[in-house]
Amino acid sequence: MARPPRAAASLPQHRLSVVVLGLLLFRAAAKAQLSGDSYYDASCPAALLTIRTVVSAAVLLDPRMGASLLRLHFHDCFVQGCDASVLLDDTGNFTGEKGAGPNAGSLRGFEVVDNAKMLLETLCPQTVSCADILAVAARDAVVQLGGPSWAVQLGRRDSTTASASLANSDLPSPSSTLATLLTAFSNKGLTTTDMVALSGAHTIGRAQCANFRDRIYNDTDIDASFAASLRAGCPQSGDGSSLAPLDESSPDGFDNGYFGGLLSGRGLLHSDQALFAGGGGGSTDGLVRSYAASNGQFSGDFASAMVKMGGISPLTGTAGEVRVNCRAVN
Ligand code: HEM
């Protein structure tokens, strides 16, 4: 008769239970992690190609859509984690995040996500989460506009809840100081380098007058001719919906031009210029200078920071659900 392995036989019963418990805890902890980018290879082999095709068509039609999709992923991840909570529509008895201050009248790209989801539901029903669609779409949009690529970690599931109050408290405002920005990002486990690199997302896209009005009429650290040219299209009061590029040097090209703008006082938002004080120097001035000098350094740090941001508190395993319609819980 085979003898039991020595190690197991010689372990007292209670120590064996501790080892088993440890292994179970390890498995549970491992489950809370995202998986690599091959996550859907078996369950939905065309998933990534489908998302890329839908994003590609949308960005070809409207290059700004690339920026809007990138921002959607950010606004998802900073509120309850990357769980697609941002996509839920309000209903009679449910208030989502779309009406929150930083999102209302400003977030775009929901239809693009709907289109990808519709195709994915036909190909492989209830398999690819809306939160993963957002993460992949953000990467594909950046690549299409000339930016870096990265392997998107996958396996997020979708929330059954949303939080307008967290959207109001956790998403940074354009009037933020550097200290406020650093705190907002560190609250999400992101470093100073992550914060500065991720702010480089403002190398693409547009902002509405209402969000840079105070800066162009009241800030003193703004380039005078830059402020004057913006005032022409953005009245001091009244309609605040006119748009200006966040990076005037290449509004639809993902590069380090945004940082060059900051060096010359041409950041569009107060929160953009907060990253570069000049003169005696703020604590992030060195990073801004480095990124302005090296697109390679910016690209590498941006890609790493996107992977970190995409890993904020995901729902994995059996938590949450895979929504059938990204706008509503199942
Ligand atoms: C550092 C703190 C940040 C603040 C205060 C901030 C604030 C803003 C504001 C006010 C706008 C203009 C919205 C409008 O006028 O409709 C905007 C646009 C944008 N933001 Fe940020 N943002 C921040 C960080 C980020 C991050 C981390 C990302 C992505 C990784 C991001 C991506 C974008 C993009 C791509 C746009 C343009 C969107 C479009 O054209 O549709 N932002 N942001």
Coordinates of C-alpha atoms and ligand atoms in Angstrom, one line a residue:
M1 CA 0.0 0.0 0.0
A2 CA 1.3 3.5 -0.9
R3 CA 2.4 5.5 2.1
P4 CA 1.2 9.1 2.3
P5 CA 3.9 11.7 1.3
R6 CA 6.2 12.4 4.3
A7 CA 5.6 16.1 4.4
A8 CA 1.8 15.8 4.7
A9 CA 2.1 12.8 7.0
S10 CA 4.4 14.6 9.4
L11 CA 2.4 17.9 9.5
P12 CA 0.2 18.1 12.5
Q13 CA -3.5 18.5 11.6
H14 CA -3.9 22.1 12.7
R15 CA -0.8 23.2 10.7
L16 CA -2.2 21.4 7.6
S17 CA -5.4 23.4 8.0
V18 CA -3.4 26.6 8.2
V19 CA -1.6 25.7 4.9
V20 CA -4.9 24.9 3.2
L21 CA -6.5 28.1 4.4
G22 CA -3.4 30.0 3.2
L23 CA -3.8 28.4 -0.2
L24 CA -7.5 29.3 -0.4
L25 CA -6.8 32.9 0.6
F26 CA -4.1 33.1 -2.0
R27 CA -6.5 31.8 -4.7
A28 CA -9.2 34.3 -3.6
A29 CA -6.6 37.2 -3.7
A30 CA -5.4 36.0 -7.1
K31 CA -9.0 36.1 -8.3
A32 CA -9.2 39.9 -7.6
Q33 CA -6.4 40.4 -10.1
L34 CA -7.0 41.2 -13.8
S35 CA -5.8 38.7 -16.4
G36 CA -3.6 39.3 -19.4
D37 CA -4.7 40.5 -22.8
S38 CA -5.4 36.9 -23.9
Y39 CA -8.4 36.7 -21.5
Y40 CA -11.0 36.5 -24.3
D41 CA -8.9 34.3 -26.7
A42 CA -10.9 31.2 -26.0
S43 CA -14.3 32.7 -25.0
C44 CA -14.5 35.4 -27.7
P45 CA -11.6 35.3 -30.1
A46 CA -12.8 38.3 -32.2
A47 CA -13.3 40.5 -29.2
L48 CA -10.3 42.8 -29.5
L49 CA -10.5 43.0 -33.3
T50 CA -14.2 43.9 -33.0
I51 CA -13.5 46.7 -30.6
R52 CA -10.6 48.0 -32.6
T53 CA -12.7 48.1 -35.8
V54 CA -15.6 50.0 -34.2
V55 CA -13.2 52.5 -32.6
S56 CA -11.2 52.9 -35.8
A57 CA -14.4 53.8 -37.8
A58 CA -15.5 56.2 -35.1
V59 CA -12.2 58.0 -34.9
L60 CA -11.8 58.2 -38.7
L61 CA -15.2 59.9 -38.9
D62 CA -14.4 62.2 -35.9
P63 CA -10.9 62.3 -34.6
R64 CA -12.0 64.0 -31.4
M65 CA -13.8 60.8 -30.6
G66 CA -10.5 59.2 -29.8
A67 CA -10.0 61.7 -27.0
S68 CA -13.6 61.3 -25.8
L69 CA -13.1 57.5 -25.5
L70 CA -9.8 57.9 -23.5
R71 CA -11.6 60.3 -21.1
L72 CA -14.5 57.9 -20.6
H73 CA -12.1 55.2 -19.3
F74 CA -10.5 57.7 -16.9
H75 CA -13.9 58.9 -15.6
D76 CA -14.9 55.2 -15.2
C77 CA -11.8 54.2 -13.3
F78 CA -11.8 57.1 -10.8
V79 CA -15.3 56.4 -9.7
Q80 CA -15.8 53.1 -7.9
G81 CA -13.0 51.6 -10.0
C82 CA -13.0 50.5 -13.6
D83 CA -16.4 48.9 -13.6
A84 CA -18.3 50.7 -16.3
S85 CA -20.4 52.5 -13.7
V86 CA -20.1 55.7 -15.8
L87 CA -22.1 54.1 -18.6
L88 CA -25.3 53.5 -16.6
D89 CA -28.2 55.7 -17.6
D90 CA -30.5 57.3 -15.1
T91 CA -33.9 55.7 -14.7
G92 CA -37.0 56.6 -12.6
N93 CA -35.5 55.1 -9.5
F94 CA -31.8 55.1 -10.3
T95 CA -29.3 58.0 -10.5
G96 CA -26.1 57.3 -12.3
E97 CA -23.0 59.3 -12.9
K98 CA -23.8 61.0 -16.2
G99 CA -25.4 64.0 -14.5
A100 CA -22.5 64.6 -12.1
G101 CA -20.7 67.9 -12.5
P102 CA -17.6 66.6 -14.3
N103 CA -19.6 64.5 -16.7
A104 CA -22.8 66.4 -17.6
G105 CA -22.9 67.9 -21.0
S106 CA -19.2 66.9 -21.5
L107 CA -18.7 63.1 -21.7
R108 CA -18.9 61.7 -25.2
G109 CA -18.5 58.4 -26.9
F110 CA -21.4 56.4 -25.4
E111 CA -22.7 55.4 -28.8
V112 CA -19.3 54.0 -29.8
V113 CA -19.3 51.8 -26.8
D114 CA -22.9 50.7 -27.6
N115 CA -21.9 49.8 -31.2
A116 CA -19.0 47.6 -30.0
K117 CA -21.2 46.0 -27.3
M118 CA -24.0 45.3 -29.9
L119 CA -21.6 43.4 -32.1
L120 CA -20.0 41.6 -29.2
E121 CA -23.3 40.4 -27.9
T122 CA -24.1 38.9 -31.4
L123 CA -20.7 37.2 -31.5
C124 CA -20.4 36.0 -28.0
P125 CA -23.4 36.8 -25.7
Q126 CA -22.7 38.1 -22.2
T127 CA -19.0 37.5 -22.4
V128 CA -17.1 40.8 -22.9
S129 CA -17.7 43.3 -20.2
C130 CA -18.4 47.0 -20.8
A131 CA -15.5 47.9 -18.5
D132 CA -13.1 45.9 -20.6
I133 CA -14.6 47.5 -23.8
L134 CA -13.7 51.0 -22.3
A135 CA -10.2 49.9 -21.4
V136 CA -9.5 48.5 -24.9
A137 CA -11.2 51.4 -26.7
A138 CA -9.0 53.9 -24.8
R139 CA -5.8 52.0 -25.8
D140 CA -7.0 51.7 -29.5
A141 CA -7.9 55.3 -29.7
V142 CA -4.5 56.4 -28.4
V143 CA -2.7 54.2 -30.9
Q144 CA -4.8 55.4 -33.8
L145 CA -4.0 59.0 -33.0
G146 CA -0.3 58.2 -33.0
G147 CA 0.4 57.4 -29.4
P148 CA 2.0 54.4 -27.7
S149 CA 0.4 51.0 -27.3
W150 CA 0.3 48.7 -24.3
A151 CA -1.1 45.3 -23.4
V152 CA -4.5 45.9 -21.8
Q153 CA -5.2 43.8 -18.8
L154 CA -8.6 42.2 -19.0
G155 CA -11.2 40.4 -17.0
R156 CA -13.1 43.3 -15.5
R157 CA -16.7 42.8 -14.7
D158 CA -19.5 45.5 -14.7
S159 CA -21.0 47.1 -11.7
T160 CA -24.7 47.0 -10.8
T161 CA -24.3 50.3 -9.1
A162 CA -23.0 53.8 -9.8
S163 CA -22.3 56.9 -7.7
A164 CA -23.0 60.4 -8.7
S165 CA -21.6 61.7 -5.4
L166 CA -18.3 59.8 -5.9
A167 CA -18.1 61.2 -9.4
N168 CA -18.4 64.7 -7.9
S169 CA -15.9 64.1 -5.2
D170 CA -13.2 61.9 -6.9
L171 CA -12.9 63.4 -10.3
P172 CA -10.5 66.3 -10.2
S173 CA -11.8 69.8 -11.2
P174 CA -10.1 72.0 -13.8
S175 CA -9.6 74.6 -11.1
S176 CA -7.5 72.2 -9.0
T177 CA -4.1 73.2 -7.6
L178 CA -1.1 70.9 -7.9
A179 CA -1.6 69.7 -4.3
T180 CA -5.2 68.8 -5.0
L181 CA -4.3 66.9 -8.1
L182 CA -1.6 65.0 -6.4
T183 CA -4.0 64.0 -3.6
A184 CA -6.8 63.0 -6.0
F185 CA -4.4 60.6 -7.9
S186 CA -2.7 59.3 -4.8
N187 CA -6.1 58.4 -3.4
K188 CA -6.4 56.0 -6.3
G189 CA -2.9 54.5 -5.8
L190 CA -1.3 56.6 -8.5
T191 CA 2.1 58.3 -8.1
T192 CA 3.2 61.8 -9.0
T193 CA 4.8 60.5 -12.2
D194 CA 1.6 58.7 -13.0
M195 CA -0.4 61.9 -12.5
V196 CA 1.8 64.0 -14.7
A197 CA 2.1 61.3 -17.4
L198 CA -1.7 60.8 -17.4
S199 CA -2.3 64.5 -17.6
G200 CA -0.5 64.2 -21.0
A201 CA -3.8 62.7 -22.2
H202 CA -4.7 66.4 -22.8
T203 CA -2.4 66.2 -25.8
I204 CA -5.7 65.3 -27.6
G205 CA -9.2 66.6 -27.4
R206 CA -11.1 69.8 -26.6
A207 CA -12.4 71.7 -23.6
Q208 CA -15.4 73.9 -23.3
C209 CA -15.1 77.6 -22.5
A210 CA -16.8 77.2 -19.2
N211 CA -13.9 75.1 -18.1
F212 CA -11.1 77.5 -19.0
R213 CA -12.9 80.9 -18.7
D214 CA -11.5 81.7 -15.3
R215 CA -8.0 80.9 -16.5
I216 CA -8.1 83.1 -19.6
Y217 CA -9.6 86.1 -17.8
N218 CA -8.0 85.8 -14.3
D219 CA -4.9 83.7 -14.2
T220 CA -1.6 85.5 -14.2
D221 CA 0.6 82.6 -15.3
I222 CA -0.8 82.4 -18.8
D223 CA 0.9 83.5 -22.0
A224 CA -0.7 86.9 -22.8
S225 CA -1.2 86.4 -26.6
F226 CA -2.6 82.8 -25.9
A227 CA -5.1 84.2 -23.4
A228 CA -6.1 87.0 -25.8
S229 CA -6.7 84.7 -28.7
L230 CA -8.9 82.4 -26.5
R231 CA -10.9 85.3 -25.2
A232 CA -12.1 86.0 -28.7
G233 CA -14.0 82.8 -28.7
C234 CA -14.9 82.5 -25.1
P235 CA -17.0 85.3 -23.5
Q236 CA -16.4 86.2 -19.8
S237 CA -20.0 85.3 -19.1
G238 CA -22.9 83.7 -20.9
D239 CA -22.6 80.7 -23.3
G240 CA -19.7 78.6 -22.2
S241 CA -20.0 75.8 -24.7
S242 CA -17.4 76.9 -27.4
L243 CA -14.5 74.6 -27.7
A244 CA -10.7 75.0 -27.7
P245 CA -8.0 72.4 -28.2
L246 CA -6.3 71.2 -25.0
D247 CA -3.0 71.0 -27.0
E248 CA -3.0 73.7 -29.6
S249 CA 0.1 72.4 -31.3
S250 CA -1.6 69.1 -32.4
P251 CA -5.1 68.7 -31.2
D252 CA -5.7 65.3 -32.8
G253 CA -2.1 63.9 -32.6
F254 CA -1.0 62.0 -29.5
D255 CA 2.5 63.3 -28.8
N256 CA 4.3 65.3 -26.1
G257 CA 3.3 68.7 -27.5
Y258 CA 1.0 69.3 -24.5
F259 CA 4.1 69.5 -22.3
G260 CA 5.8 72.0 -24.6
G261 CA 2.8 74.2 -24.2
L262 CA 3.0 74.1 -20.4
L263 CA 6.7 75.3 -20.6
S264 CA 5.5 78.5 -22.3
G265 CA 2.4 79.2 -20.2
R266 CA 0.0 77.9 -22.8
G267 CA -1.8 75.2 -20.8
L268 CA -5.5 75.5 -21.5
L269 CA -6.9 74.5 -18.1
H270 CA -5.7 75.9 -14.7
S271 CA -5.1 72.3 -13.7
D272 CA -2.8 71.8 -16.7
Q273 CA -0.6 74.8 -16.0
A274 CA -0.5 73.8 -12.3
L275 CA 1.9 71.0 -13.4
F276 CA 4.5 73.6 -14.4
A277 CA 5.3 76.7 -12.3
G278 CA 8.6 77.7 -13.9
G279 CA 10.9 80.1 -12.2
G280 CA 11.9 78.6 -8.9
G281 CA 10.1 75.5 -9.9
G282 CA 7.2 73.4 -8.7
S283 CA 7.7 69.8 -7.6
T284 CA 6.5 68.5 -11.0
D285 CA 8.4 71.0 -13.2
G286 CA 11.3 68.5 -13.8
L287 CA 8.9 65.8 -15.1
V288 CA 7.2 68.3 -17.4
R289 CA 10.6 69.4 -18.8
S290 CA 11.6 65.8 -19.3
Y291 CA 8.4 64.9 -21.1
A292 CA 8.6 68.0 -23.3
A293 CA 12.1 67.0 -24.3
S294 CA 11.4 63.3 -24.8
N295 CA 8.3 61.9 -26.5
G296 CA 9.8 58.4 -25.8
Q297 CA 9.9 59.0 -22.0
F298 CA 6.4 60.4 -22.0
S299 CA 5.0 57.5 -24.1
G300 CA 6.6 54.9 -21.9
D301 CA 5.4 56.5 -18.7
F302 CA 1.9 57.2 -20.1
A303 CA 1.5 53.5 -21.2
S304 CA 2.6 52.2 -17.7
A305 CA 0.3 54.7 -16.0
M306 CA -2.6 53.6 -18.2
V307 CA -2.1 50.0 -17.1
K308 CA -2.1 51.1 -13.5
M309 CA -5.2 53.3 -13.9
G310 CA -7.0 50.4 -15.7
G311 CA -6.3 48.3 -12.6
I312 CA -8.1 50.5 -10.1
S313 CA -10.5 48.3 -8.0
P314 CA -11.8 46.1 -10.8
L315 CA -14.6 43.7 -10.2
T316 CA -13.4 40.2 -11.1
G317 CA -14.3 36.5 -10.6
T318 CA -18.0 36.4 -9.8
A319 CA -18.3 40.0 -8.5
G320 CA -20.6 42.2 -10.5
E321 CA -21.9 41.0 -13.9
V322 CA -21.3 41.2 -17.6
R323 CA -23.9 43.6 -18.8
V324 CA -26.0 42.8 -21.9
N325 CA -26.5 46.5 -22.5
C326 CA -23.8 48.8 -21.2
R327 CA -26.4 51.5 -20.2
A328 CA -28.4 49.3 -17.8
V329 CA -27.9 46.6 -15.2
N330 CA -29.1 43.1 -16.4
Ligands
HEM1 C1 -5.3 65.8 -13.9 C2 -6.6 66.0 -13.7 C3 -7.6 66.2 -14.8 C4 -8.5 67.3 -14.9 C5 -8.7 68.4 -13.9 C6 -9.2 67.1 -16.1 C7 -10.2 67.9 -16.6 C8 -10.7 67.9 -17.9 C9 -11.6 68.9 -18.4 C10 -12.2 70.0 -17.6 C11 -11.8 68.6 -19.7 C12 -12.7 69.4 -20.7 C13 -14.1 68.9 -20.6 C14 -15.1 69.7 -21.3 O1 -14.9 70.9 -21.4 O2 -16.1 69.2 -21.8 C15 -11.0 67.4 -20.0 C16 -10.9 66.9 -21.2 C17 -10.2 65.7 -21.5 N1 -9.6 64.9 -20.5 FE1 -9.1 65.5 -18.7 N2 -8.7 66.0 -16.8 C18 -7.7 65.4 -16.0 C19 -7.0 64.3 -16.3 C20 -7.3 63.5 -17.3 C21 -6.8 62.1 -17.5 C22 -6.0 61.3 -16.4 C23 -7.2 61.7 -18.7 C24 -7.0 60.4 -19.4 C25 -6.1 59.5 -19.1 C26 -7.9 62.8 -19.3 C27 -8.4 62.8 -20.6 C28 -9.1 63.9 -21.2 C29 -9.3 64.0 -22.6 C30 -8.8 63.0 -23.7 C31 -10.1 65.1 -22.8 C32 -10.7 65.6 -24.1 C33 -12.0 65.0 -24.3 C34 -12.8 65.3 -25.5 O3 -12.3 66.1 -26.4 O4 -13.9 64.8 -25.7 N3 -8.0 63.8 -18.5 N4 -10.3 67.1 -18.9

